[in-house]
Amino acid sequence: MRIAKRIALGVGAFVLVVMAYRVFGVYQFREGECNPRQPATFNRTYPEKLLIMSFNIEGHASLLNPLHIERVADTILKYDPDIVAINEAHRRTWQARFGDHVGELAKRTGMNIVFGRSFRFAGGDFGNAVLTKGTIISSDVHKLPGRGEPRTLLETLVQLNGGTIEFYVTHTAAWAGLGRGPRTRQLDCIARHVGASAHPFILAGDLNAGPDSPEIERFLADGILRLTGDPQETTHRILRQKLDYVLTDGGWRIVRAVVLDDGPSDHRPILVELAHP
């Protein structure tokens, strides 16, 4: 009984230390700023076709399952997308067993990859990534406003399938209604960045809110970004909500958009096929 009590106390103390570090070492308590570039002349450099996947890979699950990232890579290879938006990628965090999700995914898929760090945690990095068969011309990480866990927008300029696109990946604030204020400010900032694009653009990732939420309705109201797929189709296995999106500018033709009941994550990946006349 004493041993069990000591183990319980030890686990409890560890959890408290991790939570304290996360709050005081990771969380931001300033609103932050949004600094998009000036709007540029739009160049209609659409590829003829494009297959996109958006995948929150639940990177921390690799702590308990050492084959987790291998299964993520297998899922990506199975559907053979041209470009993939990755959320919750870890690099050398204890939750990833100090492994590098980014390097492992690049190695297993044979695709080009760029990582956008959102924050450092206990000596490791956490953030978003882009995997693509195309050529990554440039990339930039934009900090998003909002208190709590730092969030970012990863912007990449990619050449593939005979065209050039601006591909954005983001992961906005969580905690449902409690995170609505920060999430709304983050979405407003994302809209300003995307609205300044000089090429055909796509935004993908986990927005942590449903299509009927006030912040998503406001985000889509100006028509800069267009929803793909069935808004009623859920992407989170446990919450049974649509939290993940692929959004495009109005110049694309949406051939198909499906939520895949596949992969090891608590989020189902989205697969969207686009074309341009």
mmCIF file of C-alpha atoms in Angstrom:
data_model
loop_
_atom_site.group_PDB
_atom_site.id
_atom_site.type_symbol
_atom_site.label_atom_id
_atom_site.label_comp_id
_atom_site.label_asym_id
_atom_site.label_seq_id
_atom_site.Cartn_x
_atom_site.Cartn_y
_atom_site.Cartn_z
ATOM 1 C CA MET A 1 0.000 0.000 0.000
ATOM 2 C CA ARG A 2 2.838 2.380 0.827
ATOM 3 C CA ILE A 3 4.523 1.631 -2.491
ATOM 4 C CA ALA A 4 1.298 2.351 -4.385
ATOM 5 C CA LYS A 5 0.891 5.614 -2.486
ATOM 6 C CA ARG A 6 4.453 6.645 -3.280
ATOM 7 C CA ILE A 7 3.958 5.857 -6.949
ATOM 8 C CA ALA A 8 0.723 7.867 -7.007
ATOM 9 C CA LEU A 9 2.413 10.809 -5.288
ATOM 10 C CA GLY A 10 5.349 10.615 -7.694
ATOM 11 C CA VAL A 11 3.085 10.598 -10.748
ATOM 12 C CA GLY A 12 1.028 13.458 -9.324
ATOM 13 C CA ALA A 13 4.144 15.514 -8.641
ATOM 14 C CA PHE A 14 5.426 14.884 -12.175
ATOM 15 C CA VAL A 15 2.119 15.991 -13.690
ATOM 16 C CA LEU A 16 2.139 19.173 -11.575
ATOM 17 C CA VAL A 17 5.709 19.980 -12.626
ATOM 18 C CA VAL A 18 4.857 19.494 -16.314
ATOM 19 C CA MET A 19 1.723 21.647 -15.991
ATOM 20 C CA ALA A 20 3.619 24.383 -14.156
ATOM 21 C CA TYR A 21 6.374 24.389 -16.768
ATOM 22 C CA ARG A 22 3.807 24.529 -19.549
ATOM 23 C CA VAL A 23 1.958 27.465 -17.990
ATOM 24 C CA PHE A 24 4.995 29.503 -16.973
ATOM 25 C CA GLY A 25 7.504 28.329 -19.574
ATOM 26 C CA VAL A 26 5.328 28.006 -22.675
ATOM 27 C CA TYR A 27 2.096 29.976 -22.376
ATOM 28 C CA GLN A 28 2.020 33.568 -23.548
ATOM 29 C CA PHE A 29 0.273 36.215 -21.497
ATOM 30 C CA ARG A 30 0.510 39.001 -24.079
ATOM 31 C CA GLU A 31 -1.963 39.467 -26.878
ATOM 32 C CA GLY A 32 0.719 39.583 -29.557
ATOM 33 C CA GLU A 33 0.635 41.371 -32.893
ATOM 34 C CA CYS A 34 -0.329 40.537 -36.448
ATOM 35 C CA ASN A 35 2.066 41.765 -39.103
ATOM 36 C CA PRO A 36 1.030 40.613 -42.596
ATOM 37 C CA ARG A 37 2.873 41.872 -45.645
ATOM 38 C CA GLN A 38 1.308 44.353 -48.016
ATOM 39 C CA PRO A 39 -1.163 42.820 -50.511
ATOM 40 C CA ALA A 40 0.572 41.798 -53.724
ATOM 41 C CA THR A 41 -0.510 41.546 -57.356
ATOM 42 C CA PHE A 42 -2.241 38.184 -57.766
ATOM 43 C CA ASN A 43 -0.627 35.810 -60.267
ATOM 44 C CA ARG A 44 -2.919 33.050 -61.561
ATOM 45 C CA THR A 45 -0.281 30.291 -61.417
ATOM 46 C CA TYR A 46 -2.711 27.439 -60.767
ATOM 47 C CA PRO A 47 -1.547 23.836 -61.210
ATOM 48 C CA GLU A 48 -3.860 21.813 -63.451
ATOM 49 C CA LYS A 49 -4.625 19.461 -60.552
ATOM 50 C CA LEU A 50 -3.711 19.015 -56.907
ATOM 51 C CA LEU A 51 -4.348 16.379 -54.243
ATOM 52 C CA ILE A 52 -4.178 17.742 -50.687
ATOM 53 C CA MET A 53 -4.237 16.085 -47.295
ATOM 54 C CA SER A 54 -4.748 17.834 -43.958
ATOM 55 C CA PHE A 55 -3.673 15.675 -41.020
ATOM 56 C CA ASN A 56 -3.423 16.453 -37.307
ATOM 57 C CA ILE A 57 -1.138 13.540 -36.438
ATOM 58 C CA GLU A 58 -1.563 13.651 -32.619
ATOM 59 C CA GLY A 59 2.202 13.625 -32.237
ATOM 60 C CA HIS A 60 2.224 13.062 -28.477
ATOM 61 C CA ALA A 61 0.701 9.607 -29.069
ATOM 62 C CA SER A 62 4.172 8.410 -30.069
ATOM 63 C CA LEU A 63 5.087 8.488 -26.363
ATOM 64 C CA LEU A 64 3.041 5.330 -25.757
ATOM 65 C CA ASN A 65 3.163 3.912 -29.282
ATOM 66 C CA PRO A 66 6.660 3.874 -30.840
ATOM 67 C CA LEU A 67 5.110 2.908 -34.205
ATOM 68 C CA HIS A 68 2.744 5.888 -34.286
ATOM 69 C CA ILE A 69 4.684 8.006 -36.808
ATOM 70 C CA GLU A 70 5.343 4.968 -38.985
ATOM 71 C CA ARG A 71 1.571 4.453 -39.183
ATOM 72 C CA VAL A 72 1.075 8.150 -39.979
ATOM 73 C CA ALA A 73 3.562 7.810 -42.845
ATOM 74 C CA ASP A 74 1.813 4.651 -44.065
ATOM 75 C CA THR A 75 -1.507 6.539 -44.150
ATOM 76 C CA ILE A 76 0.020 9.361 -46.193
ATOM 77 C CA LEU A 77 1.641 6.928 -48.647
ATOM 78 C CA LYS A 78 -1.620 5.019 -49.034
ATOM 79 C CA TYR A 79 -3.451 8.056 -50.473
ATOM 80 C CA ASP A 80 -0.443 9.540 -52.301
ATOM 81 C CA PRO A 81 -1.220 13.287 -51.907
ATOM 82 C CA ASP A 82 0.798 16.003 -53.644
ATOM 83 C CA ILE A 83 0.979 18.104 -50.496
ATOM 84 C CA VAL A 84 0.176 17.489 -46.821
ATOM 85 C CA ALA A 85 -0.588 19.888 -43.977
ATOM 86 C CA ILE A 86 0.703 18.435 -40.691
ATOM 87 C CA ASN A 87 -0.388 19.571 -37.218
ATOM 88 C CA GLU A 88 1.107 18.554 -33.848
ATOM 89 C CA ALA A 89 4.555 17.600 -35.107
ATOM 90 C CA HIS A 90 7.200 17.101 -32.402
ATOM 91 C CA ARG A 91 10.956 17.417 -32.666
ATOM 92 C CA ARG A 92 13.004 16.007 -29.786
ATOM 93 C CA THR A 93 10.332 16.468 -27.129
ATOM 94 C CA TRP A 94 9.931 13.885 -24.378
ATOM 95 C CA GLN A 95 6.431 13.206 -25.731
ATOM 96 C CA ALA A 96 8.052 12.054 -28.972
ATOM 97 C CA ARG A 97 10.584 9.933 -27.084
ATOM 98 C CA PHE A 98 13.088 12.628 -28.154
ATOM 99 C CA GLY A 99 12.628 11.602 -31.780
ATOM 100 C CA ASP A 100 12.120 13.850 -34.793
ATOM 101 C CA HIS A 101 8.698 13.454 -36.400
ATOM 102 C CA VAL A 102 9.670 15.795 -39.214
ATOM 103 C CA GLY A 103 12.787 13.891 -40.194
ATOM 104 C CA GLU A 104 11.056 10.528 -39.860
ATOM 105 C CA LEU A 105 8.104 11.543 -42.037
ATOM 106 C CA ALA A 106 10.431 12.915 -44.708
ATOM 107 C CA LYS A 107 12.454 9.699 -44.690
ATOM 108 C CA ARG A 108 9.452 7.349 -44.771
ATOM 109 C CA THR A 109 7.464 9.230 -47.432
ATOM 110 C CA GLY A 110 10.341 10.473 -49.593
ATOM 111 C CA MET A 111 8.656 13.896 -49.729
ATOM 112 C CA ASN A 112 10.167 17.325 -49.188
ATOM 113 C CA ILE A 113 9.319 18.831 -45.818
ATOM 114 C CA VAL A 114 9.475 22.127 -43.964
ATOM 115 C CA PHE A 115 8.738 22.619 -40.261
ATOM 116 C CA GLY A 116 7.232 25.679 -38.608
ATOM 117 C CA ARG A 117 7.868 25.848 -34.879
ATOM 118 C CA SER A 118 5.064 27.169 -32.689
ATOM 119 C CA PHE A 119 6.948 26.862 -29.392
ATOM 120 C CA ARG A 120 9.760 25.130 -27.556
ATOM 121 C CA PHE A 121 8.894 22.759 -24.740
ATOM 122 C CA ALA A 122 11.402 21.088 -22.385
ATOM 123 C CA GLY A 123 14.193 21.308 -24.952
ATOM 124 C CA GLY A 124 12.115 20.197 -27.941
ATOM 125 C CA ASP A 125 9.987 21.860 -30.604
ATOM 126 C CA PHE A 126 6.269 21.640 -31.392
ATOM 127 C CA GLY A 127 4.469 22.969 -34.441
ATOM 128 C CA ASN A 128 3.199 22.499 -37.977
ATOM 129 C CA ALA A 129 4.786 21.100 -41.117
ATOM 130 C CA VAL A 130 4.307 20.810 -44.871
ATOM 131 C CA LEU A 131 5.125 17.630 -46.796
ATOM 132 C CA THR A 132 5.132 17.871 -50.584
ATOM 133 C CA LYS A 133 6.241 16.170 -53.776
ATOM 134 C CA GLY A 134 6.884 19.627 -55.176
ATOM 135 C CA THR A 135 9.690 22.122 -54.693
ATOM 136 C CA ILE A 136 9.551 24.356 -51.621
ATOM 137 C CA ILE A 137 10.713 27.750 -52.860
ATOM 138 C CA SER A 138 10.392 29.574 -49.548
ATOM 139 C CA SER A 139 8.747 29.351 -46.148
ATOM 140 C CA ASP A 140 7.949 31.651 -43.266
ATOM 141 C CA VAL A 141 6.443 31.254 -39.801
ATOM 142 C CA HIS A 142 4.041 33.962 -38.629
ATOM 143 C CA LYS A 143 3.240 34.285 -34.938
ATOM 144 C CA LEU A 144 -0.460 34.546 -34.198
ATOM 145 C CA PRO A 145 -1.999 36.701 -31.436
ATOM 146 C CA GLY A 146 -3.826 35.264 -28.445
ATOM 147 C CA ARG A 147 -3.080 34.297 -24.869
ATOM 148 C CA GLY A 148 -2.197 30.752 -23.867
ATOM 149 C CA GLU A 149 -0.275 28.171 -25.899
ATOM 150 C CA PRO A 150 1.552 29.974 -28.733
ATOM 151 C CA ARG A 151 0.082 29.402 -32.190
ATOM 152 C CA THR A 152 1.545 30.101 -35.619
ATOM 153 C CA LEU A 153 0.801 30.151 -39.332
ATOM 154 C CA LEU A 154 3.286 28.315 -41.565
ATOM 155 C CA GLU A 155 3.407 29.868 -45.040
ATOM 156 C CA THR A 156 5.121 28.045 -47.905
ATOM 157 C CA LEU A 157 5.559 28.888 -51.564
ATOM 158 C CA VAL A 158 5.535 25.622 -53.518
ATOM 159 C CA GLN A 159 6.033 24.714 -57.183
ATOM 160 C CA LEU A 160 4.284 21.518 -58.290
ATOM 161 C CA ASN A 161 2.241 20.059 -61.136
ATOM 162 C CA GLY A 162 3.158 22.945 -63.409
ATOM 163 C CA GLY A 163 2.040 25.724 -61.078
ATOM 164 C CA THR A 164 3.011 27.788 -58.041
ATOM 165 C CA ILE A 165 0.853 28.026 -54.927
ATOM 166 C CA GLU A 166 0.951 29.562 -51.480
ATOM 167 C CA PHE A 167 0.160 26.820 -48.998
ATOM 168 C CA TYR A 168 -0.676 27.788 -45.418
ATOM 169 C CA VAL A 169 -0.881 25.471 -42.400
ATOM 170 C CA THR A 170 -2.203 26.508 -39.008
ATOM 171 C CA HIS A 171 -3.493 25.178 -35.698
ATOM 172 C CA THR A 172 -5.562 27.681 -33.739
ATOM 173 C CA ALA A 173 -6.381 27.874 -30.024
ATOM 174 C CA ALA A 174 -8.200 24.956 -28.405
ATOM 175 C CA TRP A 175 -10.624 24.722 -25.451
ATOM 176 C CA ALA A 176 -13.901 25.275 -27.340
ATOM 177 C CA GLY A 177 -15.791 28.310 -25.965
ATOM 178 C CA LEU A 178 -12.993 29.164 -23.527
ATOM 179 C CA GLY A 179 -10.613 29.650 -26.452
ATOM 180 C CA ARG A 180 -13.045 31.569 -28.652
ATOM 181 C CA GLY A 181 -11.522 34.996 -27.960
ATOM 182 C CA PRO A 182 -7.916 34.051 -28.805
ATOM 183 C CA ARG A 183 -9.095 31.869 -31.691
ATOM 184 C CA THR A 184 -11.101 34.724 -33.215
ATOM 185 C CA ARG A 185 -8.068 37.034 -33.111
ATOM 186 C CA GLN A 186 -5.915 34.310 -34.641
ATOM 187 C CA LEU A 187 -8.390 33.719 -37.475
ATOM 188 C CA ASP A 188 -8.585 37.454 -38.158
ATOM 189 C CA CYS A 189 -4.797 37.538 -38.420
ATOM 190 C CA ILE A 190 -4.734 34.484 -40.703
ATOM 191 C CA ALA A 191 -7.284 36.140 -43.011
ATOM 192 C CA ARG A 192 -5.021 39.178 -43.337
ATOM 193 C CA HIS A 193 -1.996 37.011 -44.226
ATOM 194 C CA VAL A 194 -3.894 34.881 -46.732
ATOM 195 C CA GLY A 195 -5.553 37.951 -48.263
ATOM 196 C CA ALA A 196 -2.113 39.314 -49.167
ATOM 197 C CA SER A 197 -1.178 36.237 -51.238
ATOM 198 C CA ALA A 198 0.448 36.747 -54.632
ATOM 199 C CA HIS A 199 -0.413 33.249 -55.917
ATOM 200 C CA PRO A 200 -3.287 30.757 -55.720
ATOM 201 C CA PHE A 201 -3.669 29.832 -52.078
ATOM 202 C CA ILE A 202 -4.857 27.047 -49.817
ATOM 203 C CA LEU A 203 -5.195 27.046 -46.034
ATOM 204 C CA ALA A 204 -5.315 23.734 -44.174
ATOM 205 C CA GLY A 205 -5.183 22.604 -40.579
ATOM 206 C CA ASP A 206 -6.951 22.229 -37.260
ATOM 207 C CA LEU A 207 -9.043 25.322 -36.485
ATOM 208 C CA ASN A 208 -10.494 23.823 -33.282
ATOM 209 C CA ALA A 209 -14.044 25.035 -34.000
ATOM 210 C CA GLY A 210 -17.009 23.847 -36.049
ATOM 211 C CA PRO A 211 -18.304 25.514 -39.246
ATOM 212 C CA ASP A 212 -21.350 26.841 -37.368
ATOM 213 C CA SER A 213 -19.281 28.527 -34.648
ATOM 214 C CA PRO A 214 -19.340 32.360 -34.620
ATOM 215 C CA GLU A 215 -15.601 32.626 -35.240
ATOM 216 C CA ILE A 216 -15.581 30.299 -38.288
ATOM 217 C CA GLU A 217 -18.682 31.960 -39.764
ATOM 218 C CA ARG A 218 -16.988 35.339 -39.351
ATOM 219 C CA PHE A 219 -13.754 33.974 -40.822
ATOM 220 C CA LEU A 220 -15.490 32.767 -43.985
ATOM 221 C CA ALA A 221 -17.948 35.640 -44.330
ATOM 222 C CA ASP A 222 -15.754 37.853 -46.546
ATOM 223 C CA GLY A 223 -15.380 35.105 -49.157
ATOM 224 C CA ILE A 224 -11.565 35.120 -49.302
ATOM 225 C CA LEU A 225 -11.521 31.440 -48.376
ATOM 226 C CA ARG A 226 -13.979 28.774 -49.478
ATOM 227 C CA LEU A 227 -14.948 25.653 -47.536
ATOM 228 C CA THR A 228 -14.366 22.267 -49.178
ATOM 229 C CA GLY A 229 -16.320 19.146 -48.319
ATOM 230 C CA ASP A 230 -19.381 18.459 -46.211
ATOM 231 C CA PRO A 231 -19.496 20.861 -43.217
ATOM 232 C CA GLN A 232 -21.404 18.240 -41.224
ATOM 233 C CA GLU A 233 -18.728 15.573 -41.613
ATOM 234 C CA THR A 234 -16.788 15.169 -38.348
ATOM 235 C CA THR A 235 -13.002 14.964 -38.211
ATOM 236 C CA HIS A 236 -12.366 14.402 -34.484
ATOM 237 C CA ARG A 237 -13.042 10.814 -33.470
ATOM 238 C CA ILE A 238 -13.748 11.514 -29.792
ATOM 239 C CA LEU A 239 -15.414 14.942 -29.855
ATOM 240 C CA ARG A 240 -17.376 14.045 -33.018
ATOM 241 C CA GLN A 241 -16.911 17.541 -34.415
ATOM 242 C CA LYS A 242 -15.479 19.010 -37.570
ATOM 243 C CA LEU A 243 -12.294 20.735 -36.432
ATOM 244 C CA ASP A 244 -10.020 20.210 -39.455
ATOM 245 C CA TYR A 245 -10.298 22.045 -42.758
ATOM 246 C CA VAL A 246 -8.982 22.541 -46.262
ATOM 247 C CA LEU A 247 -9.967 26.013 -47.509
ATOM 248 C CA THR A 248 -9.204 27.461 -50.924
ATOM 249 C CA ASP A 249 -9.428 30.638 -52.953
ATOM 250 C CA GLY A 250 -12.309 30.878 -55.418
ATOM 251 C CA GLY A 251 -10.311 29.958 -58.521
ATOM 252 C CA TRP A 252 -10.147 26.235 -57.825
ATOM 253 C CA ARG A 253 -12.654 23.595 -58.908
ATOM 254 C CA ILE A 254 -13.334 21.126 -56.099
ATOM 255 C CA VAL A 255 -13.335 17.645 -57.627
ATOM 256 C CA ARG A 256 -13.854 15.759 -54.356
ATOM 257 C CA ALA A 257 -13.390 16.275 -50.639
ATOM 258 C CA VAL A 258 -13.602 13.396 -48.179
ATOM 259 C CA VAL A 259 -12.846 12.706 -44.531
ATOM 260 C CA LEU A 260 -10.901 9.455 -44.284
ATOM 261 C CA ASP A 261 -11.699 6.975 -41.547
ATOM 262 C CA ASP A 262 -8.057 5.965 -41.452
ATOM 263 C CA GLY A 263 -4.805 6.594 -39.631
ATOM 264 C CA PRO A 264 -3.657 6.301 -35.996
ATOM 265 C CA SER A 265 -4.574 9.820 -34.842
ATOM 266 C CA ASP A 266 -7.587 11.054 -32.874
ATOM 267 C CA HIS A 267 -8.159 13.328 -35.907
ATOM 268 C CA ARG A 268 -9.284 11.848 -39.208
ATOM 269 C CA PRO A 269 -7.288 13.115 -42.200
ATOM 270 C CA ILE A 270 -9.016 15.118 -44.935
ATOM 271 C CA LEU A 271 -8.310 14.447 -48.603
ATOM 272 C CA VAL A 272 -9.243 17.096 -51.182
ATOM 273 C CA GLU A 273 -8.747 16.928 -54.940
ATOM 274 C CA LEU A 274 -8.645 20.269 -56.772
ATOM 275 C CA ALA A 275 -8.446 21.188 -60.416
ATOM 276 C CA HIS A 276 -8.210 24.342 -62.477
ATOM 277 C CA PRO A 277 -9.713 24.806 -65.937
#
